[in-house]
Amino acid sequence: MHTTLSGQIDHITFTNEESGFTIARVLVSGRREPVTVVGTLMGPTPGEVLDMTGEWTNHPRFGRQFKVIECSTRVPATVSGIRKYLGSGMIRGLGPVMAGRIVDRFGKQTLDIIDSKIQRLVEVEGIGQKRIAMIAEAWAAQSEIRDVMLFLQGHGVSSGYAAKIFKQYGNQSITVVKQNPYRLAADIFGIGFQTADQIADKLGFDKNSRLRVEAGILHVLNQLSSEGHVYFPYKPLVSRCCHILCVDQEPVIRGLGKLAADQEIVIEDINATLDAFRQNHKAVYLTRFHLCETGIARRLKALVCGSKSFRDIDTGKAIGWVQRQLSIRLAENQTKAVAWAVENKVMVITGGPGTGKTTIINAVLKIFARLTAVILLAAPTGRAAKRMSEATGLNAKTIHRLLEYSLQKGGFQRSEDNPLDCDVLVIDEASMIDTLLMYHLLKAVPTFATVILVGDVNQLPSVGAGNVLADIIASSAVPVVTLDKIFRQAQSSQIVVNAHRINQGRIPPVSASQAADPRDDFYFIEQEDPDKVLDIILELVKNRIPRRFGFDPVDDIQVLTPMHRGSVGAGNMNQRLQAALNPGEGGVTRGERSYRLSDKVMQIRNNYDKEVFNGDIGRITAIARESRKVTVTIDGREIIYDFGDLDEIVPAYAISVHKSQGSEYPAVIIPIVTQHYILLQRNLIYTAVTRGKKLVIVVGSRQAMAIGINNNKTRQRYTRLRHRLRSTEKILNIC
């Protein structure tokens, strides 16, 4: 049975800025002791009065509590309440001492004075015009925030999101939300279409409204791009939109036409690539993806036909010279790769671990350096760039840094108008580059430059939309050298040998770790039960691996999992691993996640302002409660996060295989269970295994391993890059 209760907030025990969940002690008339109140409250402030509807509950540890279901706030009416309210820090320029002086002077009239006769504050000792102006500005802002919070809370928006909305739109927040709540999904990270749709529903928007349908179509296309698709076929897209929006085809078809007319999408007829005409055989692109895909094809063609900036050389002599310089003997395929890299404007080198990609790159770089060519090296991630620098002895950058990305200046500063200064560009881990990034990269490459793409096409494709490296290889538009021979020094590593076995569709042998040779670097521990798999992993990370191999359980060991949910999904394993490796109370709680000092965390979105990117891993090195900031150290750099921005980082004791691309770890543990069967694919297992440098342990069932390795049907990604590039094959013959 619901009860009403009114009282004044004495103090805040806990509040979660994101969810609004609050524990407060409230002074209620007629009760000696403050009442513990729990529930969602909007920016609670000591001193303000709460009018609550809820129910009494008994907490097993904390006793009797009032659980809030609905709540409204009033400014305090008593002198002591006003004193506490003003002195709580809610108004910039007013601390407890100055608040006390104001209340001593004006008593119960204090809030009215600040609201309508603020100049009278000069009557208070220590307050001049400068402080009055500061108080006036803060009071007005607080009132605006309060109005916005009240409005948004009334329409199902959490206080955390309400704060983000106010930060984005200021005092226009309510107007924007009323006119088009679907803007929130596009403008504010963390607010998706569903949340915006719920707000719109409470505001009375019709499900067939133009704004809703168009926003829904864009939402579906963005959702599909996050699944890797650059475009989506017209008819399946219409069906999917109808299903998600619960509307008929007519408003969706009308919405597609309007979005195309507004140039937010591109609808392209693709019958030209078919043997027979098919009705409505069209590709629907978000405009940016169409621009980028066509741009990649155009720029690659320009590079292929462009002249070189350095003189032609005798390739045979150059290869002989570089072998002597490096004291190496190149294999036949390696020799071909070096020759083609020198002779062609664009080429691809692809191969798995231990096949000599690094040797080829060093040989090519040595020859180009001899020609005094300006060389640039880059990779998609910071860790991949660091590995490239270590392997070559030359400076390698992330692609974003190479292109001088600046949020303040509006994006990539390198482009056609300000191209890169280079004769040769070598890109490692090219399989990770998505459509958008590849376009911006090629746009900045001068047409006289040589471009060498190096990567393992058998790994997972990019996290972002597209399958760029695979499409370039499949198009036959540029020369490709595929390395498949494992060199003798690499054959001693069971990680390398088993990675190639997996790539060939063969299951690695199962060995019991206790009986294995201590020099071995690959183990398969067989266990069917997912809960027992988790127990084994916890024991391996905490005790067995550190004891036997000397690896640090947090910094050196990385758990890679195919999925986020389930007992051995990233979510549950992070909770269990955090409890095992970094126990204790305290820290910061956001939703279901807690962040503690020394926690291992990962950035999950590109933040160009902070210069941290999706997949970057670091450690929490400071938590400042007073300033509400968390410091994360990533590759030696300190990154500062406000408490409200913690949705950008997640615990990283266990991460998805997709997030591990471009990185290597001393030790890797991979759970593979039939629970994951939907996601089990050969390229996923292969990618996971190749992330380990010194130790790989697979824990799971032989059946699940077989399911994954035998599944070589990679999920189709809708792209048309290979079709656009195929005409380049003809151009090659002309150039």
XYZ file of N, CA, C and O in Angstrom, residues 307-315 342-345 371:
56
model
N 51.840 8.860 -61.000
C 53.276 8.652 -61.201
C 53.984 8.575 -59.851
O 53.483 9.075 -58.846
N 55.166 7.936 -59.820
C 55.948 7.825 -58.601
C 56.776 9.081 -58.375
O 57.106 9.799 -59.316
N 57.106 9.317 -57.122
C 57.927 10.482 -56.792
C 59.415 10.169 -56.792
O 60.235 11.057 -56.627
N 59.769 8.878 -56.952
C 61.183 8.525 -56.970
C 61.501 7.710 -58.229
O 60.603 7.186 -58.901
N 62.774 7.610 -58.534
C 63.227 6.976 -59.778
C 62.994 5.466 -59.786
O 62.919 4.837 -58.730
N 62.858 4.884 -60.995
C 62.799 3.438 -61.148
C 64.156 2.826 -60.841
O 65.202 3.445 -61.091
N 64.135 1.630 -60.280
C 65.394 0.974 -59.940
C 65.377 -0.456 -60.455
O 64.320 -0.990 -60.838
N 66.575 -1.078 -60.478
C 66.699 -2.484 -60.825
C 66.275 -3.301 -59.589
O 67.019 -3.366 -58.601
N 65.102 -3.889 -59.666
C 64.527 -4.563 -58.505
C 65.399 -5.726 -58.039
O 65.616 -5.921 -56.840
N 58.075 -2.396 -54.428
C 58.924 -1.376 -55.041
C 58.379 -0.957 -56.413
O 58.450 0.206 -56.792
N 57.809 -1.910 -57.139
C 57.397 -1.663 -58.531
C 55.996 -1.068 -58.665
O 55.709 -0.395 -59.657
N 55.102 -1.306 -57.683
C 53.706 -0.900 -57.808
C 53.370 0.280 -56.904
O 54.006 0.490 -55.871
N 52.331 1.014 -57.297
C 51.890 2.165 -56.523
C 51.064 1.759 -55.292
O 51.099 2.404 -54.259
N 66.528 5.209 -51.303
C 66.094 6.122 -52.366
C 65.742 7.502 -51.816
O 65.214 8.338 -52.558
